[in-house]
Amino acid sequence: MTTPSFFDEGALVGVLTTQPLDRLLDYKAPEGGCFLGAFVEVPLGPRKVLGVVWGPGQGDYDASKIRSVIRVLDAVPMMPEMMEFLGRAADYTLTPMPAMLRLATRSPGLGDPPSMRKVYRLGQGEPDRMTDARRRVLQALSDYGGLSFTLGELAEAAGVTTSVVKGLVKHGVVREEESPRDLPYPRLDPDLPGVELSAEQAAAAETLQAAVRAHSYGTTLLKGVTGSGKTEVYLEAVAECLARGRQALVLLPEIALTAEFLKRVEARFGAMPAEWHSGVTMTERRRAWRMVGEAGAQLVVGARSALFLPYRDLGLIVVDEEHDTSYKQEDGVLYNARDMAVLRASICSAQVVLASATPSLESWANAEAGKYAKLELPTRFGAAELPAMRAIDMRLEQLPSNRWISPTLQRAVEQRLEAGEQALLFLNRRGYAPVTICRACGHQIGCDHCDARMVEHRFLKRLVCHQCGETKPMPTACPNCEAEDRLAPVGPGVERMQEEAAALFPQARLAVLSSDLYGSARALKAQIEAIAGGDADIIIGTQLVAKGHNFPLLTLVGVIDADLGLQGSDLRAAERTFQLMRQVAGRAGRTERRGEALLQTYQPEHSVIRAILSGDEEGFWRAEAQERRQAGVPPYGRMAGIVLSSPDVQEVFDVGGVLARNDAPLRRIGAQVYGPAPAPIARIRGRHRVRLLVKAAKTAKLQEALAAWVAQVKLPTNLRLSVDIDPQSFY
Ligand code: ADP
Ligand code: ZN
């Protein structure tokens, strides 16, 4: 039986709400009926809640008690493909449907009537008296042709007070009109000329365009060293998609990258696309959500949650820097935007482009296995060459205590400064010092709510817990033994590196780039632009700088601690270090000047460090793939992490034990369960945490088995259980 697409007034409909209920609720269709997928407001107890008409009602409820849908909201009904996407994403991530629906309805004012605002246009006739100010208003209106202004915008454009405009309105020379607040985005023109592509780039662009033209699903891994022109190439695929009248989405891993990217879009297509991320104002979010749904936005540039916008006809998804860990959402719904992009595209016959200089092993393996197509751009564009990479063997360097810049690195920086070029000192640690220790009693200051040490942030003059965000003032006395003035920082963070750099290079202008130092995305963007323009000689940065920014004057990258990521038991530690180091090194020498990357390490013979230096990527991937295959771990096996948390430590271990003992549903698919064990961070925000790990073969039906397994236990009210399919981090 096919689902009807329209329900007449009074017909029973099943509504999915955003409330945490495990089933659809029956209602009667309202006056005028409603479409399948309609966004509606329904009564639930004494409240009114948001929902979507998901199908016909079940009818297993006392008909006389069934209430009516209150109203249909002013929004285009959800497309069937979006309903299918949410359902399949829910199944994959073992997420309840209401939580999925919340992701898809994150528009402010979704329930509001279409709101209007006053706009001003050129009217008719002549004013009684023409003044200079009045002339400027009329000039501004005719200069901008069909564009309509708000009162404030018009006054500003003409350089007059608002009363001048109002005077003209009185004479009818300027017209005041009501216009919908959410305007379509200006049209992007795919026919504007792009840059002239090199033969290699043109061939890659041509292949992607042909795939877009085919109007079918496919995923392509676009692999190319930083600066090889991946962005230029995939913009041509976007152009093709827009020319076909379909919508396109470009996902970026970092808000700070969008400014630079938007400029390139504007240069290529003549106008700005829609933006969707946490730095966008409520008004713009609302406009973006609506316009994507009404096909008034051709291109969206955004963060992972942009996957859940109500596209009318999505033809292309680009996931830039596809290996980036920020694509994995680590709280709430645990999903990987890269994988969800592939799912979304397969449902709506769209193409996916995964772009990276250092792909994730997952994508590399999928390309090897022929599931993804692969395109390579092996050389940098134009004169730019990859930087020369060298290790600095720290065992041979003379360093006083509490110093981290080796004499070798110091000399290299000095040379760059003399040449008027920029140097980057990279350290992937925020704050001043990762540990604060009492020299009297040895106590290390920890967070009161977590099993984590607090990190001193000297700019903020506070200690900060990087797990829960708790902060407290830096104490003068040890909280343990009360000794005064005996607390000392241990180890470096970027703020401490700045201190050291200031002492070593007193003439240099320093800039610190770390995500916590900027109040807003805007401030960060401004800082990045200023640095790119030459406002600093030495940049001291965390992984924030590794991601795609162009710093044309930068010719030296000094990695303070290349060994940092190699510690720890994370299954992806090697892969991550390899990617991060190659990305950071790629920041150097993006223009004519040859760059150099120096890695300070205590283990220059380590296989990962050697692979980074030699640049033998294929060799590295093959060795890494081999190890993972032998261990039966992703991408050659499947994994799920289960975290139980509760204020009651006994309870988490008890429930964990019950789950581990009742593993029949898992054994049926040949999966093994490990644990329960205290999670690496055994307490966060006062909740004790216990982990179980499930491993299964690649082909096993893991989700179904997990659902059956977890359903066996009745969870105490205070206990939270979260399942993380394909976990990326193990904290
Ligand atoms: P990637 O995305 O691979 O890091 P980009 O597309 O950002 O590379 O290209 C690096 C730089 O080279 C950019 O400034 C870009 O504008 C420039 N560039 C790349 N290809 C061309 C081209 N064919 N013509 C002109 N400039 C190009
Ligand atoms: Zn904490």
PDB file of C-alpha atoms and ligand atoms in Angstrom, residues 195-198 201 224-234 264 320-321 377 381 550 590, ligand 1:
ATOM      1  CA  VAL A 195      40.074  30.468 -13.075  1.00  0.00           C
ATOM      2  CA  GLU A 196      41.926  28.788 -15.873  1.00  0.00           C
ATOM      3  CA  LEU A 197      42.624  25.276 -14.695  1.00  0.00           C
ATOM      4  CA  SER A 198      45.822  23.376 -15.265  1.00  0.00           C
ATOM      5  CA  GLN A 201      42.895  20.150 -12.581  1.00  0.00           C
ATOM      6  CA  GLY A 224      45.467  16.407  -3.515  1.00  0.00           C
ATOM      7  CA  VAL A 225      48.269  17.995  -1.573  1.00  0.00           C
ATOM      8  CA  THR A 226      47.446  21.288   0.116  1.00  0.00           C
ATOM      9  CA  GLY A 227      47.507  24.004  -2.491  1.00  0.00           C
ATOM     10  CA  SER A 228      46.910  21.691  -5.441  1.00  0.00           C
ATOM     11  CA  GLY A 229      43.646  23.426  -6.264  1.00  0.00           C
ATOM     12  CA  LYS A 230      41.071  20.988  -4.861  1.00  0.00           C
ATOM     13  CA  THR A 231      38.798  23.912  -4.052  1.00  0.00           C
ATOM     14  CA  GLU A 232      39.029  25.295  -7.574  1.00  0.00           C
ATOM     15  CA  VAL A 233      38.230  21.838  -8.927  1.00  0.00           C
ATOM     16  CA  TYR A 234      35.211  21.126  -6.778  1.00  0.00           C
ATOM     17  CA  ARG A 264      35.981  32.520  -3.377  1.00  0.00           C
ATOM     18  CA  ASP A 320      36.085  19.528   2.495  1.00  0.00           C
ATOM     19  CA  GLU A 321      38.945  18.272   4.690  1.00  0.00           C
ATOM     20  CA  LEU A 377      46.000  16.163  -7.832  1.00  0.00           C
ATOM     21  CA  PHE A 381      49.459  24.753  -8.275  1.00  0.00           C
ATOM     22  CA  ASN A 550      46.249  30.540   3.299  1.00  0.00           C
ATOM     23  CA  ARG A 590      52.002  28.160  -0.407  1.00  0.00           C
TER      24      ARG A 590
HETATM   25  P1  ADP B   1      43.514  23.234  -2.027  1.00  0.00           P
HETATM   26  O1  ADP B   1      42.034  23.363  -1.850  1.00  0.00           O
HETATM   27  O2  ADP B   1      43.931  21.957  -2.712  1.00  0.00           O
HETATM   28  O3  ADP B   1      44.337  23.526  -0.815  1.00  0.00           O
HETATM   29  P2  ADP B   1      43.190  25.683  -3.479  1.00  0.00           P
HETATM   30  O4  ADP B   1      42.089  25.423  -4.435  1.00  0.00           O
HETATM   31  O5  ADP B   1      42.892  26.470  -2.253  1.00  0.00           O
HETATM   32  O6  ADP B   1      43.945  24.345  -3.087  1.00  0.00           O
HETATM   33  O7  ADP B   1      44.378  26.379  -4.298  1.00  0.00           O
HETATM   34  C1  ADP B   1      45.524  26.905  -3.659  1.00  0.00           C
HETATM   35  C2  ADP B   1      45.804  28.305  -4.196  1.00  0.00           C
HETATM   36  O8  ADP B   1      46.160  28.239  -5.570  1.00  0.00           O
HETATM   37  C3  ADP B   1      44.588  29.196  -4.112  1.00  0.00           C
HETATM   38  O9  ADP B   1      44.985  30.505  -3.803  1.00  0.00           O
HETATM   39  C4  ADP B   1      44.008  29.115  -5.500  1.00  0.00           C
HETATM   40  O10 ADP B   1      43.237  30.245  -5.829  1.00  0.00           O
HETATM   41  C5  ADP B   1      45.244  28.981  -6.359  1.00  0.00           C
HETATM   42  N1  ADP B   1      44.956  28.225  -7.571  1.00  0.00           N
HETATM   43  C6  ADP B   1      44.742  26.899  -7.661  1.00  0.00           C
HETATM   44  N2  ADP B   1      44.498  26.525  -8.935  1.00  0.00           N
HETATM   45  C7  ADP B   1      44.547  27.660  -9.662  1.00  0.00           C
HETATM   46  C8  ADP B   1      44.399  27.946 -11.059  1.00  0.00           C
HETATM   47  N3  ADP B   1      44.144  26.983 -11.942  1.00  0.00           N
HETATM   48  N4  ADP B   1      44.549  29.235 -11.449  1.00  0.00           N
HETATM   49  C9  ADP B   1      44.813  30.214 -10.551  1.00  0.00           C
HETATM   50  N5  ADP B   1      44.965  30.010  -9.242  1.00  0.00           N
HETATM   51  C10 ADP B   1      44.843  28.748  -8.791  1.00  0.00           C
END
